[in-house]
Amino acid sequence: MTLSKTSIAVALTSVLALAACEPGPIGGNPNDPNANTRNGALIGAGTGAVIGALSKGDGNRAQGALAGAVAGGALGAGYGYSLDKQEADLRRQLDSDVIITNTGDRLIVTLPQDILFATDSTQVQAGMQNDLAALARNVNVYSNSTLQIVGHTDSDGEASYNQQLSEGRARAVANVLVSNGVPGSRIQSVGRGESQPVASNLNAAGKAQNRRVEIVILPNAA
């Protein structure tokens, strides 16, 4: 059977779309300790299949896809297992108000801005310094990763001001991590302003959810 580039790309898109739609384990028990290992394997296998297939000529695409899927699945499973361990450690170390999402290929640590900053401030509040120090220790133990620090606001006020505020808050969190020993070379900080809400901006509860800083922990390729 000959696999076309289009059919392979569609398969990969389907796998990644499924993974993206599931913030926790794909199609399984959220309390299953091995779920994210399987999730990582699924993502890795899909990606590896496409890379393997597209690296071959038309007559060898099926063989390349199979080899890529096996290699990618093994690598992805390793990522998932490591992330499961790192997630468990973070849950023991961080405050209960901090939200940790394990997608199988990354960890997303969400810090509500109302516990991070005073209104209109970019100075991290004293009460969050210990949590950020604990997070820094954790990512230094699990050092084969990069971090994206992403600031978000609600829609109150001017969009340009919210953009600047989100950038300043992301930098402030990044600076605390650096001061606790995380190499600056591992960190990228960006602000998204009010452009990526996760809830309605029409009520106070939704606005509170939208005011946040996300720390995305991305495993590096071996």
Coordinates of C-alpha atoms in Angstrom, one line a residue:
M1 CA 0.0 0.0 0.0
T2 CA 1.3 3.4 -0.9
L3 CA 0.7 6.3 1.5
S4 CA 0.3 9.7 0.0
K5 CA 1.7 12.8 1.7
T6 CA -1.9 14.1 2.1
S7 CA -3.1 11.0 3.9
I8 CA -0.2 10.9 6.2
A9 CA -0.6 14.6 7.1
V10 CA -4.3 14.1 7.7
A11 CA -3.5 11.2 10.1
L12 CA -1.0 13.4 12.0
T13 CA -3.5 16.2 12.2
S14 CA -6.1 13.9 13.7
V15 CA -3.7 12.6 16.3
L16 CA -2.5 16.0 17.4
A17 CA -6.0 17.4 17.4
L18 CA -7.2 14.6 19.7
A19 CA -4.3 15.3 22.0
A20 CA -4.9 19.0 22.0
C21 CA -8.6 18.6 22.9
E22 CA -7.8 16.4 25.9
P23 CA -6.1 18.4 28.7
G24 CA -5.5 15.1 30.6
P25 CA -5.2 11.5 29.5
I26 CA -6.5 10.7 26.1
G27 CA -9.7 8.7 26.3
G28 CA -8.9 7.1 29.7
N29 CA -9.1 7.3 33.5
P30 CA -7.7 10.7 34.7
N31 CA -6.3 8.9 37.8
D32 CA -4.4 6.3 35.7
P33 CA -0.7 6.9 36.5
N34 CA 0.3 5.5 33.1
A35 CA -2.1 7.5 31.0
N36 CA 0.2 10.4 30.0
T37 CA 2.9 7.9 29.1
R38 CA 0.5 6.4 26.6
N39 CA -0.6 9.9 25.6
G40 CA 3.0 10.9 24.9
A41 CA 3.5 7.6 22.9
L42 CA 0.5 8.4 20.8
I43 CA 1.7 11.9 19.9
G44 CA 5.2 10.7 19.3
A45 CA 4.1 7.8 17.1
G46 CA 1.9 10.1 15.0
T47 CA 4.7 12.6 14.5
G48 CA 7.3 9.9 13.9
A49 CA 5.1 8.3 11.2
V50 CA 4.8 11.5 9.2
I51 CA 8.5 12.3 9.5
G52 CA 9.5 8.8 8.6
A53 CA 7.1 8.6 5.6
L54 CA 8.1 12.0 4.2
S55 CA 11.7 11.1 4.4
K56 CA 11.2 8.2 2.0
G57 CA 10.4 8.0 -1.7
D58 CA 6.9 7.2 -2.9
G59 CA 7.6 3.4 -2.9
N60 CA 9.0 3.3 0.6
R61 CA 6.6 5.6 2.5
A62 CA 4.7 2.9 4.3
Q63 CA 8.0 1.4 5.6
G64 CA 9.2 4.8 6.6
A65 CA 6.0 5.6 8.4
L66 CA 6.1 2.4 10.4
A67 CA 9.7 2.9 11.4
G68 CA 9.0 6.5 12.3
A69 CA 6.0 5.5 14.4
V70 CA 7.9 3.0 16.4
A71 CA 10.8 5.4 17.1
G72 CA 8.5 8.3 17.8
G73 CA 6.2 6.3 20.0
A74 CA 9.1 5.1 22.2
L75 CA 10.5 8.6 22.5
G76 CA 7.0 10.0 23.2
A77 CA 6.4 7.4 25.9
G78 CA 9.6 8.4 27.6
Y79 CA 8.5 12.1 27.6
G80 CA 5.1 11.1 29.0
Y81 CA 6.7 9.1 31.9
S82 CA 9.0 11.9 32.8
L83 CA 6.2 14.4 32.7
D84 CA 4.1 12.2 35.0
K85 CA 6.8 12.1 37.6
Q86 CA 7.5 15.9 37.3
E87 CA 3.8 16.6 37.6
A88 CA 3.5 14.5 40.7
D89 CA 6.4 16.3 42.3
L90 CA 4.9 19.7 41.4
R91 CA 1.6 18.8 42.9
R92 CA 3.3 18.0 46.2
Q93 CA 5.4 21.2 46.2
L94 CA 3.0 23.9 45.0
D95 CA 0.0 25.7 46.5
S96 CA -3.4 24.2 45.8
D97 CA -4.5 27.4 43.9
V98 CA -1.9 26.6 41.2
I99 CA -3.4 24.6 38.3
I100 CA -1.2 21.9 36.7
T101 CA -2.2 20.4 33.3
N102 CA -0.4 17.5 31.8
T103 CA -1.1 17.1 28.1
G104 CA 1.3 14.1 27.6
D105 CA 3.9 16.2 25.7
R106 CA 4.1 19.2 28.1
L107 CA 3.1 20.6 31.5
I108 CA 1.2 23.8 31.8
V109 CA 1.4 25.4 35.2
T110 CA -1.3 28.1 35.5
L111 CA -0.9 30.8 38.2
P112 CA -3.9 33.0 38.8
Q113 CA -2.8 36.6 38.5
D114 CA -4.9 37.6 41.5
I115 CA -2.5 35.7 43.8
L116 CA 0.5 36.7 41.8
F117 CA 0.1 40.4 41.5
A118 CA -1.7 43.3 43.0
T119 CA -4.0 45.3 40.7
D120 CA -2.1 46.9 37.8
S121 CA 1.2 45.7 39.3
T122 CA 4.1 43.7 37.8
Q123 CA 5.7 43.0 41.1
V124 CA 5.2 39.3 42.2
Q125 CA 3.6 39.3 45.6
A126 CA 5.5 37.9 48.6
G127 CA 3.1 35.0 49.1
M128 CA 3.9 33.5 45.7
Q129 CA 7.7 33.7 46.1
N130 CA 7.9 30.3 47.8
D131 CA 5.8 28.6 45.1
L132 CA 8.0 30.0 42.3
A133 CA 11.1 29.0 44.2
A134 CA 9.7 25.5 44.5
L135 CA 8.9 25.5 40.8
A136 CA 12.4 26.6 40.0
R137 CA 13.9 23.8 42.0
N138 CA 11.6 21.3 40.2
V139 CA 12.5 22.4 36.7
N140 CA 16.2 22.4 37.7
V141 CA 15.9 18.7 38.7
Y142 CA 14.0 18.0 35.5
S143 CA 16.5 20.1 33.5
N144 CA 16.0 18.7 30.0
S145 CA 13.2 21.2 29.1
T146 CA 12.5 24.8 28.1
L147 CA 10.0 27.1 29.7
Q148 CA 7.6 29.5 28.0
I149 CA 6.2 32.1 30.5
V150 CA 2.9 33.5 29.0
G151 CA 1.0 36.4 30.6
H152 CA -2.7 37.0 30.0
T153 CA -5.2 39.6 31.1
D154 CA -8.9 40.2 31.1
S155 CA -10.5 42.7 28.7
D156 CA -10.9 45.6 31.1
G157 CA -9.1 48.7 30.0
E158 CA -7.2 49.4 26.7
A159 CA -5.9 46.5 24.8
S160 CA -2.5 48.1 24.4
Y161 CA -2.2 48.6 28.1
N162 CA -3.3 45.0 28.8
Q163 CA -0.6 43.8 26.3
Q164 CA 2.1 45.7 28.1
L165 CA 0.9 44.5 31.5
S166 CA 0.9 40.9 30.4
E167 CA 4.4 41.2 29.0
G168 CA 5.6 42.8 32.2
R169 CA 4.0 40.2 34.4
A170 CA 5.5 37.3 32.3
R171 CA 9.0 38.9 32.6
A172 CA 8.5 39.3 36.4
V173 CA 7.8 35.6 36.8
A174 CA 10.7 34.7 34.6
N175 CA 13.0 37.0 36.6
V176 CA 12.0 35.2 39.9
L177 CA 12.7 31.8 38.3
V178 CA 16.1 33.1 37.1
S179 CA 16.9 34.5 40.6
N180 CA 16.2 31.0 41.9
G181 CA 18.7 29.4 39.6
V182 CA 16.9 28.6 36.4
P183 CA 19.2 29.5 33.5
G184 CA 17.8 32.4 31.4
S185 CA 18.7 30.5 28.3
R186 CA 15.9 28.0 29.1
I187 CA 13.2 30.7 29.4
Q188 CA 11.1 32.7 26.9
S189 CA 8.6 35.2 28.3
V190 CA 5.8 36.6 26.2
G191 CA 2.5 38.5 26.8
R192 CA -0.8 37.8 25.1
G193 CA -2.8 40.6 26.6
E194 CA -6.5 40.0 26.4
S195 CA -6.3 38.0 23.2
Q196 CA -6.6 34.5 24.6
P197 CA -9.4 34.3 27.2
V198 CA -10.3 30.9 28.7
A199 CA -13.6 32.2 30.1
S200 CA -16.2 34.9 29.5
N201 CA -15.1 38.5 30.1
L202 CA -18.7 39.4 30.8
N203 CA -18.6 38.5 34.5
A204 CA -16.2 38.7 37.4
A205 CA -15.6 35.0 37.7
G206 CA -14.6 34.7 34.0
K207 CA -12.3 37.7 34.2
A208 CA -10.5 36.2 37.2
Q209 CA -9.8 33.1 35.1
N210 CA -8.5 35.1 32.2
R211 CA -6.0 37.0 34.4
R212 CA -3.3 34.4 34.6
V213 CA 0.3 33.5 33.9
E214 CA 1.0 30.2 32.3
I215 CA 4.4 28.4 32.6
V216 CA 4.6 25.9 29.8
I217 CA 7.3 23.2 30.4
L218 CA 8.4 21.7 27.1
P219 CA 10.7 18.6 27.1
N220 CA 13.7 19.0 24.8
A221 CA 14.5 16.4 22.2
A222 CA 17.1 13.9 23.3

